[in-house]
Amino acid sequence: MILTQEALKLPQINYVALSPMLILFGAATVGVLVEAFAGRGRRYPVQLGLSLVSLVAALVMVVRVAHTRELTAGGAVAVDGPALFLEGTLAVLGIVALLLVAERSLEPGGPFVAVAAVTAGTEADRVQAQRRDAGTEVYPLLLFALGGMMLFVSANDLLTMFVALEVFSLPLYLMCGLARRRRLLSQEAALKYFLLGAFASAFFLFGIAMIYGYAGQINFAAIHEAIQSSTNDRILLYLGLALLAIGLLFKAAAVPFHVWTPDVYQGAPTPVTAFMAACTKVAAFGALLRVIYVAFERTAWDLRLVIGGIAVLTMVVGSVLAVTQTDIKRLLAYSSIANAGYLLVGVLAVGGNGNHDGLASSMFYLVAYGFSVVAAFGVVTLVRDADGEATHLSRWAGLGRRSPLYAGLFTFLLLAFAGIPLTSGFTSKFAVFGAALASGQAWLVVLGAITSVILAFPYLRVVVLVWLSEPGENTPTVSIPGALTSAALAIGALATLLLGIAPQPLLDLSSRAAEFVR
Amino acid sequence: MTSVAILAEAAGRVGTGEAITFWVLTPVALVGAIGMVWARNAVHSALFLVLTMLSLGVFYVLQAGPFIGMVQIIVYTGAIIMLFLFVLMLVGRDASDSLIETLRGQRTAAIVLGVGFAGLICTMLARGLTSMADKGLGAANKDGNVQGIAALLFTRYVFAFEVTSALLITAAVGAMILAHVEKRKEDKVNQPAMMRRRFAPGNYPGPKPGPGVFATSNSVATPARLPDGTPADRSISPILPVRELTAAEAAPKGTEE
């Protein structure tokens, strides 16, 4: 029985519409070959150039296919408004994060270890700590992660989504363990993230099996149909949805699936933390929005209470624990958890009857938060002493006297996180809460406002510490950033300011893009 | 006749060849499984697992599942276990795991959970085999099992299938990053450098003296004696403890006349 060409109808693949992620995967593969064949000294410029060019090319292709609305590759990938909007977001935030990753002027060799396989703390490790070069494997890994994220936000069936989840998670686990300083902490973070991430993936996969048991299909449109027409036990549906949500909310760092976040954010090299805080959030929420809007819209009523409860928990736990932190990276990690809560409020504004304000505002929030958080972690990389970054809050006292420019920049970013008007934090929170109010989720908005006030406290504490204390003996210096970090900081801060003053163009763009194809 | 029809007809009947193969390979598979858990050496453990996996592969083929049988052999035994062995070789295969429970009650919990899981699987299997009718199996196997899988792989899931290559590349790169230490050119010692080091001041270029074997005892842990009677440290391996002989041992043993 040989299948003939007629019997097997091969799917049409719209390569142009898929080109953003294909470019990234291709460039990443070339990057791996560069690792194998280019001389050690030549790898850094080649890898950096390759990554930048491919990300810009991906962004250009996203813009060129911006009006595509179709399912391609046999219905496995949806190229629609939200997918393209988030792919563009990922490309831009990826470029900004790449600038931080590639910075080498702050310390010799940059933030990444030269040979990660050398056991930490041994004689060989002390020798390699003196080396002025660094491993460049992080560039192809970054591209693989971004390509996987792009597929993750545009996957149209659960299996493709799962493969994409693994494709972007694996490079992230690896990148977390590549810090040049405090290597044991970094490796511990990588292992923690890997183990917990593997658990979350298993939950996700188990959820897929349950959904398949209920709907007999894993395609989103088919699940959408099955929820109305299937006569199977709905327990399977709810069980599957819950397990699926665990997998997605883990990546989004929502309480109670957040425990990895502070440890991993603290242990990972700071540029990688910035990348995770910005891009992983975009990917996780993009996928969550797609799953809820496209496949499970008809169970939105059942979902509301559960996801609403998680949103409340996330906002409250994130903001309350942020108050108690003494490490700037952990503080930003808890702040990112609380922001996941605000994003969930936007996700919950799923209206059903054509009201896609929730979707548009969530996408706007992802862009605004991404720029601010990359810039904030960029400032964290600048505050250093002889042992590398000085992240303990007590060390930041009086930093405003030492370097008014960067202290001012950081203050501005913290005010944006706190949601002060004229920053992107205000407009994005306003948009999300507005959408939630319009769909009748007033209780969430009230809780969101309360936790925003709680969350403002740790930010203002840092501001007070930085500006109103005298610099002491051991106040670290603020390094003069190289061109790459300067560019990243400038882009992040400008975007935060622009989206606060003139958010309308991006709001329009996101609301025009806010229509899934099914 | 399609394979489905053959399967339907063969349900409940076990051929002689099938029975013989089953009874021969079952103990092998079980020995492999038990050996894998019991073996102290990680490499032996992996090899026992290969045995079990191979037997399972034969079982699948026997059950008219040629595709899954071949996948079992190629993917599990061929790729995964071999990768596992490579990793063991890279990391070093010295078994240094302690047998002390680091988490209290871990062993009990493992036994309870293991038995529970086995019970769960057995009940599920029993229910599946007795009271459940298959659903959609005929439709999925319409053009043959392998062809059905191929059709899905190359149509609906072609993109996921291709993207998996990114995953595999990442995994390979990750293994290299975490396990491979590149030797730098400066670290390599060539022959002239070695000779220079040998004849450098402070190093005795000649061969080291042998241990005191046969002089006073037949143990290599016995140091040789210098002319003044003191033990020569260079004559024994640094990892051996110096063995002090008792008077009785050191006493000359007369040969019988």
XYZ file of N, CA and C in Angstrom, chain A residues 1 3 8-11 13 18 21-22 25 29 32 40 73-74 76-77 115-118 131 137 141 144 151 157 159-160 163 166-167 170-171 174 178 217-218 232, chain B residues 2-3 135 142-144 147-148 150-152 154-167 169-171 173-184:
240
model
N 0.833 -1.197 0.000
C 0.000 0.000 0.000
C 0.871 1.251 0.000
N 1.113 5.109 -0.580
C 0.207 6.244 -0.737
C 0.652 7.060 -1.939
N -2.468 11.651 -0.648
C -1.918 12.450 0.442
C -1.832 13.890 -0.009
N -2.738 14.706 0.490
C -2.739 16.097 0.062
C -1.771 16.882 0.942
N -0.665 17.267 0.342
C 0.336 17.968 1.131
C -0.152 19.368 1.457
N 0.128 19.829 2.676
C -0.403 21.141 3.070
C 0.343 22.273 2.393
N 2.205 25.595 2.594
C 2.921 26.346 3.620
C 3.260 27.715 3.061
N 5.525 32.851 7.313
C 6.255 32.226 8.417
C 7.696 32.721 8.504
N 9.970 33.662 11.867
C 10.574 32.621 12.709
C 11.539 31.749 11.923
N 11.264 31.581 10.619
C 12.191 30.772 9.816
C 13.552 31.452 9.737
N 15.317 30.802 13.066
C 15.821 29.428 13.185
C 17.034 29.222 12.275
N 20.883 28.343 13.391
C 21.634 27.179 12.903
C 22.978 27.619 12.331
N 25.323 28.239 15.097
C 25.939 27.025 15.638
C 27.133 26.629 14.768
N 38.330 31.550 17.380
C 37.795 32.032 18.646
C 37.642 33.555 18.672
N 0.484 25.969 6.990
C 1.132 24.719 7.381
C 0.111 23.711 7.894
N -0.914 23.478 7.102
C -1.912 22.484 7.481
C -2.727 22.887 8.691
N -1.627 24.351 11.301
C -0.863 24.244 12.544
C -0.406 25.598 13.054
N -0.276 26.559 12.142
C 0.218 27.874 12.540
C -0.772 28.922 12.065
N 34.177 29.125 29.531
C 33.903 27.697 29.348
C 32.982 27.254 30.471
N 31.718 26.993 30.133
C 30.741 26.693 31.172
C 30.971 25.322 31.780
N 31.738 24.456 31.095
C 31.894 23.092 31.570
C 32.909 22.973 32.692
N 33.733 24.009 32.888
C 34.716 23.962 33.965
C 33.982 24.018 35.303
N 40.299 35.115 32.138
C 40.285 35.211 30.672
C 39.464 36.396 30.203
N 28.150 30.937 22.614
C 27.010 30.065 22.287
C 25.680 30.729 22.615
N 21.621 30.479 20.925
C 20.580 30.067 21.872
C 19.490 31.126 21.965
N 17.351 30.851 18.895
C 16.443 29.698 18.992
C 15.277 30.017 19.921
N 6.879 31.048 17.413
C 5.991 29.946 17.070
C 4.966 29.741 18.180
N -2.407 24.692 17.063
C -2.884 23.483 17.734
C -1.981 23.195 18.918
N -0.319 20.615 19.933
C 0.948 19.903 19.764
C 2.046 20.857 19.294
N 1.717 21.688 18.300
C 2.682 22.669 17.825
C 3.063 23.609 18.963
N 5.547 21.831 21.217
C 6.896 21.788 20.637
C 7.544 23.162 20.754
N 8.809 23.860 24.231
C 10.098 23.227 24.514
C 11.225 23.946 23.774
N 10.946 24.355 22.529
C 11.996 25.000 21.729
C 12.466 26.288 22.394
N 14.190 25.357 26.389
C 15.503 24.717 26.515
C 16.652 25.734 26.442
N 16.666 26.642 25.434
C 17.736 27.641 25.421
C 17.717 28.526 26.663
N 19.452 26.861 29.503
C 20.901 26.870 29.301
C 21.489 28.243 29.596
N 24.909 30.379 32.534
C 26.163 30.771 31.897
C 26.815 32.012 32.502
N -9.713 16.077 19.151
C -8.891 16.894 18.262
C -8.018 17.778 19.130
N -6.916 18.254 18.573
C -6.126 19.209 19.354
C -6.010 20.540 18.623
N -19.057 14.286 25.294
C -18.188 13.648 26.282
C -18.300 14.339 27.637
N -6.355 -6.262 4.844
C -5.550 -5.244 5.520
C -5.071 -5.764 6.876
N -4.094 -5.047 7.392
C -3.545 -5.504 8.665
C -4.586 -5.403 9.773
N -11.973 3.308 19.826
C -12.748 4.351 19.159
C -11.857 4.992 18.099
N -6.776 2.952 8.557
C -7.444 2.604 7.305
C -6.440 2.229 6.215
N -5.429 3.057 6.046
C -4.438 2.786 5.002
C -3.201 2.098 5.569
N -3.335 1.515 6.730
C -2.168 0.919 7.368
C -1.627 1.863 8.415
N 1.535 4.040 7.392
C 1.125 5.059 6.422
C 0.304 6.151 7.091
N -0.544 5.736 8.044
C -1.355 6.724 8.755
C -0.489 7.713 9.516
N 2.627 8.393 8.868
C 3.365 9.198 7.888
C 2.487 10.316 7.356
N 1.228 9.977 7.061
C 0.333 10.991 6.503
C 0.172 12.153 7.479
N 0.020 11.848 8.776
C -0.129 12.926 9.761
C 1.159 13.734 9.879
N 3.417 14.277 7.721
C 3.773 15.111 6.570
C 2.663 16.060 6.155
N 1.534 16.008 6.851
C 0.510 16.998 6.523
C 0.258 17.909 7.709
N -0.482 17.417 8.690
C -0.951 18.330 9.726
C 0.177 18.761 10.646
N 1.100 17.835 10.924
C 2.128 18.154 11.915
C 3.495 18.376 11.292
N 3.500 18.705 9.998
C 4.798 18.833 9.335
C 5.639 19.949 9.959
N 4.970 21.035 10.357
C 5.739 22.148 10.895
C 6.296 21.810 12.268
N 5.447 21.206 13.117
C 5.928 20.807 14.445
C 7.083 19.824 14.314
N 6.951 18.906 13.347
C 7.965 17.889 13.122
C 9.287 18.531 12.734
N 9.213 19.547 11.875
C 10.449 20.190 11.426
C 11.057 21.071 12.510
N 10.180 21.709 13.285
C 10.697 22.596 14.335
C 11.408 21.779 15.417
N 11.021 20.494 15.530
C 11.697 19.652 16.515
C 13.204 19.634 16.287
N 13.622 19.840 15.034
C 15.067 19.850 14.771
C 15.747 20.981 15.549
N 15.049 22.115 15.692
C 15.623 23.204 16.487
C 15.857 22.739 17.919
N 14.895 21.966 18.411
C 14.994 21.439 19.770
C 16.208 20.527 19.904
N 18.903 20.456 18.010
C 20.156 21.212 17.901
C 20.463 21.887 19.230
N 19.417 22.493 19.824
C 19.626 23.152 21.114
C 20.140 22.160 22.142
N 19.546 20.962 22.151
C 19.959 19.965 23.132
C 21.425 19.595 22.923
N 23.781 21.398 21.417
C 24.628 22.537 21.791
C 24.727 22.638 23.314
N 23.585 22.415 23.982
C 23.579 22.489 25.444
C 24.498 21.456 26.058
N 24.465 20.229 25.521
C 25.333 19.178 26.055
C 26.795 19.565 25.876
N 27.100 20.153 24.706
C 28.476 20.590 24.462
C 28.890 21.674 25.458
N 27.997 22.642 25.647
C 28.331 23.756 26.543
C 28.606 23.238 27.948
N 27.750 22.323 28.401
C 27.827 21.927 29.805
C 28.867 20.848 30.058
N 29.313 20.142 29.025
C 30.203 19.007 29.299
C 31.554 19.098 28.616
N 31.698 19.955 27.605
C 32.917 19.891 26.805
C 33.883 21.008 27.188
N 35.073 20.627 27.608
C 36.109 21.623 27.877
C 37.111 21.556 26.744
N 37.205 22.658 26.017
C 38.103 22.692 24.875
C 39.537 22.857 25.366
N 40.451 22.024 24.880
C 41.870 22.182 25.238
C 42.434 23.342 24.433
N 43.037 24.278 25.123
C 43.610 25.408 24.388
C 45.005 25.029 23.909
